[in-house]
Structure formats: structure tokens, C-alpha cells
mmCIF file of C-alpha atoms and ligand atoms in Angstrom:
data_model
loop_
_atom_site.group_PDB
_atom_site.id
_atom_site.type_symbol
_atom_site.label_atom_id
_atom_site.label_comp_id
_atom_site.label_asym_id
_atom_site.label_seq_id
_atom_site.Cartn_x
_atom_site.Cartn_y
_atom_site.Cartn_z
ATOM 1 C CA MET Q 256 30.385 13.859 19.835
ATOM 2 C CA PRO Q 257 29.109 14.140 16.264
ATOM 3 C CA THR Q 258 30.261 11.355 13.945
ATOM 4 C CA ALA Q 259 30.194 11.072 10.154
ATOM 5 C CA ASP Q 260 26.960 9.085 10.230
ATOM 6 C CA ARG Q 261 25.467 11.060 13.175
ATOM 7 C CA PRO Q 262 26.453 14.657 12.326
ATOM 8 C CA HIS Q 263 23.609 16.134 14.409
ATOM 9 C CA ARG Q 264 24.299 14.189 17.614
ATOM 10 C CA ASP Q 265 24.848 17.435 19.512
ATOM 11 C CA HIS Q 266 21.939 19.254 17.905
ATOM 12 C CA HIS Q 267 18.336 19.796 18.924
ATOM 13 C CA ALA Q 268 15.951 20.305 16.001
ATOM 14 C CA LEU Q 269 12.385 21.610 16.111
ATOM 15 C CA VAL Q 270 10.402 20.365 13.130
ATOM 16 C CA CYS Q 271 7.041 22.101 12.734
ATOM 17 C CA GLY Q 272 4.261 20.341 10.856
ATOM 18 C CA ALA Q 273 6.085 17.100 11.594
ATOM 19 C CA SER Q 274 3.169 14.665 11.703
ATOM 20 C CA ALA Q 275 2.598 14.384 7.943
ATOM 21 C CA GLY Q 276 4.010 14.998 4.500
ATOM 22 C CA ILE Q 277 7.216 16.942 4.050
ATOM 23 C CA GLY Q 278 7.633 17.785 7.759
ATOM 24 C CA ARG Q 279 7.363 14.121 8.702
ATOM 25 C CA ALA Q 280 9.999 13.201 6.112
ATOM 26 C CA VAL Q 281 12.288 15.969 7.414
ATOM 27 C CA ALA Q 282 11.893 14.636 10.964
ATOM 28 C CA PHE Q 283 13.031 11.195 9.783
ATOM 29 C CA ALA Q 284 15.949 12.661 7.814
ATOM 30 C CA LEU Q 285 17.192 14.535 10.903
ATOM 31 C CA ALA Q 286 16.514 11.535 13.168
ATOM 32 C CA SER Q 287 18.709 9.354 10.961
ATOM 33 C CA ARG Q 288 21.471 11.948 11.423
ATOM 34 C CA GLY Q 289 21.252 11.537 15.182
ATOM 35 C CA ALA Q 290 19.499 14.787 16.203
ATOM 36 C CA ARG Q 291 17.452 15.320 19.326
ATOM 37 C CA LEU Q 292 14.015 16.203 18.007
ATOM 38 C CA SER Q 293 11.037 18.271 19.028
ATOM 39 C CA ILE Q 294 8.119 17.622 16.717
ATOM 40 C CA LEU Q 295 5.128 19.954 16.539
ATOM 41 C CA ALA Q 296 1.677 19.829 14.940
ATOM 42 C CA ARG Q 297 -1.906 20.477 16.065
ATOM 43 C CA ARG Q 298 -3.014 16.868 16.536
ATOM 44 C CA ALA Q 299 -1.327 15.114 19.456
ATOM 45 C CA GLU Q 300 -2.204 11.564 18.416
ATOM 46 C CA PRO Q 301 -0.232 11.248 15.151
ATOM 47 C CA LEU Q 302 2.678 13.053 16.800
ATOM 48 C CA GLY Q 303 2.695 10.598 19.701
ATOM 49 C CA ALA Q 304 2.650 7.657 17.321
ATOM 50 C CA LEU Q 305 5.699 9.087 15.569
ATOM 51 C CA VAL Q 306 7.888 9.295 18.691
ATOM 52 C CA PRO Q 307 9.001 5.624 18.840
ATOM 53 C CA GLU Q 308 9.384 5.489 15.061
ATOM 54 C CA LEU Q 309 11.749 8.466 15.102
ATOM 55 C CA GLN Q 310 13.714 6.987 17.998
ATOM 56 C CA TRP Q 311 14.033 3.769 16.054
ATOM 57 C CA ALA Q 312 15.238 5.816 13.051
ATOM 58 C CA GLY Q 313 18.090 7.223 15.152
ATOM 59 C CA ALA Q 314 16.826 10.278 17.050
ATOM 60 C CA ARG Q 315 18.536 10.534 20.451
ATOM 61 C CA GLU Q 316 15.391 11.876 22.110
ATOM 62 C CA VAL Q 317 12.003 12.961 20.770
ATOM 63 C CA PHE Q 318 9.600 15.441 22.369
ATOM 64 C CA ALA Q 319 6.108 15.875 20.942
ATOM 65 C CA ILE Q 320 4.373 19.252 21.260
ATOM 66 C CA ALA Q 321 0.772 19.811 20.159
ATOM 67 C CA ALA Q 322 0.276 23.446 19.155
ATOM 68 C CA ASP Q 323 -1.455 25.543 16.520
ATOM 69 C CA LEU Q 324 0.993 27.765 14.645
ATOM 70 C CA ALA Q 325 -1.873 30.150 13.861
ATOM 71 C CA ASP Q 326 -2.292 30.862 17.595
ATOM 72 C CA GLU Q 327 0.279 33.468 18.627
ATOM 73 C CA GLN Q 328 0.224 32.680 22.354
ATOM 74 C CA GLY Q 329 0.240 28.968 21.541
ATOM 75 C CA VAL Q 330 3.461 29.434 19.573
ATOM 76 C CA ILE Q 331 5.077 31.402 22.398
ATOM 77 C CA ASP Q 332 4.119 28.697 24.910
ATOM 78 C CA ALA Q 333 5.287 25.939 22.559
ATOM 79 C CA ALA Q 334 8.691 27.605 22.153
ATOM 80 C CA GLU Q 335 9.117 27.633 25.944
ATOM 81 C CA ALA Q 336 8.087 23.976 26.161
ATOM 82 C CA VAL Q 337 10.576 23.058 23.429
ATOM 83 C CA LEU Q 338 13.402 24.794 25.315
ATOM 84 C CA ALA Q 339 12.372 23.329 28.683
ATOM 85 C CA GLN Q 340 12.233 19.771 27.347
ATOM 86 C CA GLY Q 341 15.068 19.697 24.849
ATOM 87 C CA GLY Q 342 17.331 22.671 25.591
ATOM 88 C CA PRO Q 343 18.599 25.228 23.068
ATOM 89 C CA VAL Q 344 17.405 24.717 19.508
ATOM 90 C CA HIS Q 345 20.057 24.493 16.784
ATOM 91 C CA ILE Q 346 17.801 23.634 13.839
ATOM 92 C CA LEU Q 347 14.385 25.183 13.217
ATOM 93 C CA ILE Q 348 12.160 23.912 10.420
ATOM 94 C CA ASN Q 349 9.290 26.339 9.797
ATOM 95 C CA ASN Q 350 6.564 24.309 8.130
ATOM 96 C CA SER Q 351 2.811 23.744 8.376
ATOM 97 C CA GLY Q 352 -0.218 23.178 6.210
ATOM 98 C CA GLY Q 353 -0.859 25.167 3.051
ATOM 99 C CA PRO Q 354 -3.620 27.801 2.829
ATOM 100 C CA ALA Q 355 -6.904 26.915 1.124
ATOM 101 C CA GLY Q 356 -7.284 27.702 -2.563
ATOM 102 C CA GLY Q 357 -10.024 29.766 -4.212
ATOM 103 C CA PRO Q 358 -10.625 33.249 -5.601
ATOM 104 C CA LEU Q 359 -8.647 35.931 -3.797
ATOM 105 C CA LEU Q 360 -11.568 38.359 -3.702
ATOM 106 C CA SER Q 361 -13.553 35.907 -1.579
ATOM 107 C CA VAL Q 362 -10.900 35.732 1.179
ATOM 108 C CA SER Q 363 -11.853 37.526 4.404
ATOM 109 C CA SER Q 364 -9.378 39.662 6.320
ATOM 110 C CA ALA Q 365 -9.746 37.190 9.222
ATOM 111 C CA ALA Q 366 -8.583 34.352 6.951
ATOM 112 C CA PHE Q 367 -5.677 36.484 5.744
ATOM 113 C CA MET Q 368 -4.615 37.235 9.306
ATOM 114 C CA ALA Q 369 -4.880 33.593 10.399
ATOM 115 C CA VAL Q 370 -2.715 32.380 7.513
ATOM 116 C CA PHE Q 371 -0.247 35.218 8.053
ATOM 117 C CA ARG Q 372 0.044 34.239 11.729
ATOM 118 C CA GLN Q 373 0.393 30.546 10.875
ATOM 119 C CA HIS Q 374 3.226 31.070 8.394
ATOM 120 C CA VAL Q 375 5.020 34.384 8.911
ATOM 121 C CA ILE Q 376 4.381 35.335 12.544
ATOM 122 C CA SER Q 377 5.072 31.834 13.856
ATOM 123 C CA ALA Q 378 8.392 31.745 11.975
ATOM 124 C CA GLN Q 379 9.262 35.185 13.353
ATOM 125 C CA LEU Q 380 8.380 34.270 16.962
ATOM 126 C CA LEU Q 381 10.246 30.959 16.875
ATOM 127 C CA SER Q 382 13.307 32.553 15.269
ATOM 128 C CA GLN Q 383 13.304 35.386 17.812
ATOM 129 C CA ARG Q 384 13.238 32.871 20.634
ATOM 130 C CA PHE Q 385 15.815 30.415 19.276
ATOM 131 C CA VAL Q 386 18.391 32.505 17.393
ATOM 132 C CA PRO Q 387 20.166 33.702 20.580
ATOM 133 C CA GLY Q 388 20.854 30.046 21.484
ATOM 134 C CA MET Q 389 22.049 29.330 17.948
ATOM 135 C CA ALA Q 390 24.364 32.344 18.115
ATOM 136 C CA ALA Q 391 25.756 31.187 21.467
ATOM 137 C CA ALA Q 392 26.409 27.717 20.021
ATOM 138 C CA GLY Q 393 27.992 29.182 16.890
ATOM 139 C CA PHE Q 394 25.719 26.935 14.821
ATOM 140 C CA GLY Q 395 22.158 27.434 13.662
ATOM 141 C CA ARG Q 396 20.018 26.452 10.723
ATOM 142 C CA ILE Q 397 16.569 27.772 9.878
ATOM 143 C CA VAL Q 398 14.838 26.187 6.901
ATOM 144 C CA ASN Q 399 11.401 27.355 5.784
ATOM 145 C CA ILE Q 400 9.226 25.045 3.714
ATOM 146 C CA VAL Q 401 7.464 27.461 1.410
ATOM 147 C CA SER Q 402 6.372 27.026 -2.224
ATOM 148 C CA THR Q 403 7.544 27.799 -5.746
ATOM 149 C CA SER Q 404 4.966 30.605 -5.626
ATOM 150 C CA VAL Q 405 7.717 32.638 -3.935
ATOM 151 C CA TYR Q 406 8.889 33.051 -7.537
ATOM 152 C CA GLU Q 407 5.767 32.408 -9.623
ATOM 153 C CA PRO Q 408 2.232 32.893 -8.272
ATOM 154 C CA ILE Q 409 0.127 29.756 -8.821
ATOM 155 C CA PRO Q 410 -3.373 30.251 -10.344
ATOM 156 C CA GLY Q 411 -6.183 29.641 -7.835
ATOM 157 C CA LEU Q 412 -3.903 29.954 -4.786
ATOM 158 C CA GLY Q 413 -3.994 33.732 -4.280
ATOM 159 C CA LEU Q 414 -3.954 33.655 -0.483
ATOM 160 C CA SER Q 415 -1.062 31.216 -0.494
ATOM 161 C CA ASN Q 416 0.817 33.219 -3.150
ATOM 162 C CA THR Q 417 0.530 36.348 -1.008
ATOM 163 C CA VAL Q 418 1.785 34.745 2.182
ATOM 164 C CA ARG Q 419 4.591 32.863 0.398
ATOM 165 C CA ALA Q 420 5.904 36.114 -1.059
ATOM 166 C CA ALA Q 421 5.857 37.559 2.461
ATOM 167 C CA MET Q 422 7.846 34.552 3.703
ATOM 168 C CA GLY Q 423 10.366 35.101 0.911
ATOM 169 C CA GLY Q 424 10.847 38.744 1.875
ATOM 170 C CA TRP Q 425 10.981 37.931 5.583
ATOM 171 C CA SER Q 426 13.599 35.214 5.279
ATOM 172 C CA LYS Q 427 15.804 37.116 2.843
ATOM 173 C CA SER Q 428 15.753 40.100 5.201
ATOM 174 C CA LEU Q 429 16.581 37.931 8.202
ATOM 175 C CA SER Q 430 19.423 36.240 6.310
ATOM 176 C CA ARG Q 431 21.247 39.584 6.367
ATOM 177 C CA GLU Q 432 20.857 39.936 10.141
ATOM 178 C CA LEU Q 433 21.752 36.502 11.454
ATOM 179 C CA PRO Q 434 25.212 36.099 12.994
ATOM 180 C CA PRO Q 435 28.014 34.002 11.447
ATOM 181 C CA GLY Q 436 27.260 30.289 11.700
ATOM 182 C CA VAL Q 437 23.481 30.796 11.694
ATOM 183 C CA THR Q 438 21.782 30.519 8.300
ATOM 184 C CA ILE Q 439 18.250 30.710 6.959
ATOM 185 C CA ASN Q 440 17.049 29.323 3.621
ATOM 186 C CA ASN Q 441 13.803 28.376 1.915
ATOM 187 C CA VAL Q 442 12.944 25.081 0.280
ATOM 188 C CA LEU Q 443 10.221 25.373 -2.347
ATOM 189 C CA PRO Q 444 8.346 22.124 -2.939
ATOM 190 C CA GLY Q 445 6.728 21.396 -6.266
ATOM 191 C CA PHE Q 446 3.936 18.828 -6.665
ATOM 192 C CA THR Q 447 4.856 16.569 -3.750
ATOM 193 C CA ASP Q 448 3.039 13.365 -2.922
ATOM 194 C CA THR Q 449 1.479 14.316 0.450
ATOM 195 C CA GLU Q 450 -1.951 14.704 2.078
ATOM 196 C CA ARG Q 451 -1.895 18.364 1.065
ATOM 197 C CA LEU Q 452 -1.658 17.431 -2.601
ATOM 198 C CA VAL Q 453 -4.409 14.819 -2.318
ATOM 199 C CA GLY Q 454 -6.691 17.503 -0.865
ATOM 200 C CA LEU Q 455 -5.771 20.055 -3.532
ATOM 201 C CA ALA Q 456 -6.381 17.541 -6.329
ATOM 202 C CA ALA Q 457 -9.818 16.646 -4.941
ATOM 203 C CA ALA Q 458 -10.786 20.322 -4.581
ATOM 204 C CA ARG Q 459 -9.585 21.162 -8.101
ATOM 205 C CA ALA Q 460 -11.410 18.134 -9.564
ATOM 206 C CA ALA Q 461 -14.669 19.117 -7.851
ATOM 207 C CA ALA Q 462 -14.357 22.747 -8.963
ATOM 208 C CA GLN Q 463 -13.698 21.793 -12.583
ATOM 209 C CA GLY Q 464 -16.077 18.821 -12.724
ATOM 210 C CA ILE Q 465 -13.313 16.457 -13.813
ATOM 211 C CA GLY Q 466 -11.626 13.414 -12.267
ATOM 212 C CA VAL Q 467 -8.745 13.553 -9.817
ATOM 213 C CA GLU Q 468 -6.556 11.624 -12.270
ATOM 214 C CA GLU Q 469 -7.165 14.254 -14.935
ATOM 215 C CA VAL Q 470 -6.112 16.957 -12.503
ATOM 216 C CA ARG Q 471 -2.920 15.042 -11.749
ATOM 217 C CA ARG Q 472 -2.167 14.502 -15.439
ATOM 218 C CA GLY Q 473 -2.553 18.241 -16.034
ATOM 219 C CA TRP Q 474 -0.152 18.993 -13.186
ATOM 220 C CA LEU Q 475 2.452 16.505 -14.348
ATOM 221 C CA ALA Q 476 2.362 17.888 -17.880
ATOM 222 C CA GLU Q 477 4.046 20.946 -16.331
ATOM 223 C CA VAL Q 478 6.831 18.910 -14.690
ATOM 224 C CA PRO Q 479 9.808 17.977 -16.906
ATOM 225 C CA GLU Q 480 10.690 15.190 -14.476
ATOM 226 C CA GLY Q 481 7.225 13.770 -15.259
ATOM 227 C CA ARG Q 482 6.285 12.573 -11.786
ATOM 228 C CA LEU Q 483 5.293 13.718 -8.335
ATOM 229 C CA ILE Q 484 8.141 14.527 -5.955
ATOM 230 C CA GLU Q 485 8.539 12.185 -2.975
ATOM 231 C CA PRO Q 486 8.571 14.002 0.419
ATOM 232 C CA GLU Q 487 11.827 12.184 1.194
ATOM 233 C CA GLU Q 488 13.517 13.920 -1.737
ATOM 234 C CA THR Q 489 12.514 17.301 -0.351
ATOM 235 C CA ALA Q 490 13.623 16.219 3.120
ATOM 236 C CA GLU Q 491 17.101 15.288 1.883
ATOM 237 C CA THR Q 492 17.464 18.805 0.458
ATOM 238 C CA VAL Q 493 16.402 20.242 3.813
ATOM 239 C CA ALA Q 494 18.879 17.965 5.600
ATOM 240 C CA PHE Q 495 21.669 19.183 3.338
ATOM 241 C CA LEU Q 496 20.829 22.812 4.124
ATOM 242 C CA CYS Q 497 20.999 21.874 7.824
ATOM 243 C CA SER Q 498 24.436 20.294 7.439
ATOM 244 C CA ALA Q 499 27.799 21.858 8.238
ATOM 245 C CA ALA Q 500 28.671 21.568 4.545
ATOM 246 C CA ALA Q 501 25.929 24.083 3.693
ATOM 247 C CA GLY Q 502 27.361 26.777 5.985
ATOM 248 C CA ALA Q 503 27.953 29.245 3.145
ATOM 249 C CA ILE Q 504 24.419 28.937 1.751
ATOM 250 C CA ARG Q 505 22.291 31.723 3.180
ATOM 251 C CA GLY Q 506 19.160 33.494 1.998
ATOM 252 C CA VAL Q 507 18.440 31.256 -0.974
ATOM 253 C CA SER Q 508 15.155 29.729 -2.136
ATOM 254 C CA LEU Q 509 15.740 26.288 -3.590
ATOM 255 C CA ALA Q 510 13.000 24.625 -5.638
ATOM 256 C CA VAL Q 511 12.565 20.857 -5.368
ATOM 257 C CA ASP Q 512 9.958 20.701 -8.095
ATOM 258 C CA GLY Q 513 11.169 18.400 -10.855
ATOM 259 C CA GLY Q 514 11.936 21.426 -13.006
ATOM 260 C CA ARG Q 515 8.413 22.864 -13.010
ATOM 261 C CA SER Q 516 9.446 26.476 -12.286
ATOM 262 C CA ARG Q 517 10.136 28.372 -15.505
ATOM 263 C CA GLY Q 518 12.115 31.292 -14.095
ATOM 264 C CA ILE Q 519 15.895 31.357 -14.400
HETATM 265 N N1 NAP V 38 2.643 18.906 -1.140
HETATM 266 C C1 NAP V 38 2.863 19.751 -2.112
HETATM 267 O O1 NAP V 38 2.740 19.425 -3.297
HETATM 268 C C2 NAP V 38 3.319 21.152 -1.813
HETATM 269 C C3 NAP V 38 3.647 22.001 -2.878
HETATM 270 C C4 NAP V 38 4.053 23.301 -2.613
HETATM 271 C C5 NAP V 38 4.109 23.748 -1.309
HETATM 272 N N2 NAP V 38 3.785 22.907 -0.297
HETATM 273 C C6 NAP V 38 3.818 23.468 1.056
HETATM 274 O O2 NAP V 38 4.691 22.742 1.882
HETATM 275 C C7 NAP V 38 4.178 22.760 3.237
HETATM 276 C C8 NAP V 38 4.005 21.325 3.730
HETATM 277 O O3 NAP V 38 3.150 20.675 2.843
HETATM 278 P P1 NAP V 38 2.721 19.144 3.028
HETATM 279 O O4 NAP V 38 2.253 18.714 1.672
HETATM 280 O O5 NAP V 38 3.755 18.364 3.731
HETATM 281 O O6 NAP V 38 1.445 19.344 3.991
HETATM 282 P P2 NAP V 38 0.567 18.244 4.782
HETATM 283 O O7 NAP V 38 0.793 16.892 4.241
HETATM 284 O O8 NAP V 38 -0.813 18.807 4.794
HETATM 285 O O9 NAP V 38 1.168 18.292 6.276
HETATM 286 C C9 NAP V 38 1.052 19.473 7.031
HETATM 287 C C10 NAP V 38 1.634 19.268 8.425
HETATM 288 O O10 NAP V 38 1.524 20.508 9.128
HETATM 289 C C11 NAP V 38 0.712 20.353 10.295
HETATM 290 N N3 NAP V 38 -0.077 21.586 10.430
HETATM 291 C C12 NAP V 38 -1.024 22.067 9.583
HETATM 292 N N4 NAP V 38 -1.516 23.213 10.040
HETATM 293 C C13 NAP V 38 -0.895 23.481 11.219
HETATM 294 C C14 NAP V 38 -0.986 24.504 12.192
HETATM 295 N N5 NAP V 38 -1.854 25.522 12.051
HETATM 296 N N6 NAP V 38 -0.192 24.437 13.277
HETATM 297 C C15 NAP V 38 0.678 23.418 13.450
HETATM 298 N N7 NAP V 38 0.827 22.425 12.565
HETATM 299 C C16 NAP V 38 0.050 22.443 11.468
HETATM 300 C C17 NAP V 38 -0.129 19.102 10.021
HETATM 301 O O11 NAP V 38 -0.521 18.422 11.209
HETATM 302 P P3 NAP V 38 -1.871 18.843 11.987
HETATM 303 O O12 NAP V 38 -2.975 18.823 10.957
HETATM 304 O O13 NAP V 38 -2.022 17.828 13.061
HETATM 305 O O14 NAP V 38 -1.638 20.203 12.533
HETATM 306 C C18 NAP V 38 0.891 18.248 9.264
HETATM 307 O O15 NAP V 38 1.791 17.670 10.169
HETATM 308 C C19 NAP V 38 2.840 23.543 3.164
HETATM 309 O O16 NAP V 38 3.054 24.898 3.433
HETATM 310 C C20 NAP V 38 2.448 23.351 1.718
HETATM 311 O O17 NAP V 38 1.540 24.304 1.249
HETATM 312 C C21 NAP V 38 3.408 21.637 -0.503
#
């Protein structure tokens, strides 16, 4: 039975991109709420190391699945493995690594297709497979970790901007089709202190011939909160959207960006 401090005791959550950054923090947030967890990423080793930590944090059971979200058949196989090991999925967190930056005109169609598969097609395939179980349970939560570029394209991240907009359109459309009790929402991270951001800062510094610290200072000048966001802060927002209390929130994109986005 679910309890006040273990509200997800009866729920099985699949967290994609769970071995690092925001996905890892989301896995811990759901573990502490008592969920059964399937955690997915490409590299098996960091995932395996996470299993006992998540159990210690409160997860009832943890299943690790190594798969590449950019590989369509791999995603289909992973979904079957998730169901076979952990049963019907009640919470799906669509999340993975961000696309590389650089000029849009230099991006090949193969790179476009790979990133589209990794972000949009994987979310579609996993939702298709798991939503019937959510509908049968009368409870389902899909949360997509996207980017504030859903609203405002970010300079130098043209490929990412394109795919994020597609995710925004996909999830809003799906929000109108899902049955009562099953919601989908987007969380839009701002500058969040993860491996992804470290890599982006290094790439930007090299491209501009400046130091990493200067890059960071430039970023933070755009953030009214004046600091990087901790992945745990983003994860708490995701956990709220997965809660029963958030049952009337559907089809929204919520920025966790320290106020960086300028749109109303
Ligand atoms: N951090 C930020 O400031 C920020 C800002 C805006 C948006 N975002 C977006 O938020 C999402 C998460 O970002 P993050 O900073 O947490 O990233 P991160 O630290 O790079 O972590 C990415 C996670 O996804 C997994 N992953 C990457 N590619 C994958 C693939 N093809 N298949 C399966 N798993 C994959 C990684 O593990 P493996 O490498 O083992 O697969 C890792 O667990 C990304 O879409 C990112 O662009 C982040």
C-alpha cells in the first residue's frame, strides 16, 4: 500500500538516461518515494553501480537496462525487458543526452535522424508500449526532460533546438489523447550542473578561445537566480509532476531555469 512517505510503493518507474545528471537525480527522487525502478542508459557499468545506491535510497526493486535510445530496435527490446522484469510501467521519464552544438548547416541528415530517433522516436515507442498498462491501472505519468529551447531557440544549438521543438509538439499532441489519469508534461532545464553542462562549457570555451570560467560567467549573467541549477532541484519538479497531486497538470512545459527564459 502507498503511504504518505512512500507514495509510489505500488508504482514501477522507467527512468531513461538514469546514470548521470538530471536522470540520476530523478531516479533518486523516485526511489525515495518508494517506487520500483527500471533505470536505462547506454553504459552498463555506471547503471550497475547505481542499483544498490537506489535500493538504499528507498527503491523497492531496481532493474538496470543498458540500451541506446537512438537504436529503434534496441528501444523496442528494452521496453520488453522492462515489462518482463518489473511489470507494467506507471511512470515513464523520457530523458537522454543532449545533441552536439555547432552550426546547423554543418549537420548531416544522418545526425538529424539519429538525434530524432534518440529523443522523439524513443519517447513515442516507449509511450506506445506503456500507456495501455497505465490506462489499465488508472494512473500514469510521462515526463519528458527537454530544454527551454522548446520556447526560445538557443544560439549554437540548432540541432537541439529543432528536436526540442518536435518534442514539444509531440507531447502536447499526445496530452490530448491520453486517457483520464494518465498525464504527460515537459520539464525544461536551464543551466544545470551536470556532465552535459561541463562538456558544453568546454566546447564553447574552445570555440571562442576563452576560459571555461568566462563561459560560465556569461551564462550566469542571463540567470536572475545567479547560479547553476542543481539536478536535484529539477528532479523534485519531476517528482511533483509524477505525484497524485499533479493529476490535473497535463500538456505543460515547465522551466526549471532560475528565471532565464524571457517569454511570458
Ligand atoms: N544540463 C543542462 O544544463 C541542461 C540544460 C538544458 C537541457 N538539458 C537536457 O536535459 C537532458 C539531460 O541532461 P543532463 O545534463 O542530465 O545530461 P548528462 O549529464 O549528459 O546525462 C545524460 C544521461 O543520458 C544517458 N544517455 C545519453 N545518450 C543516451 C542514449 N543514446 N541512449 C540512452 N541513454 C543515453 C547517459 O548515459 P550513457 O552515456 O551511459 O548513455 C546519462 O545517463 C538532455 O537532453 C539535455 O540536453 C540539460
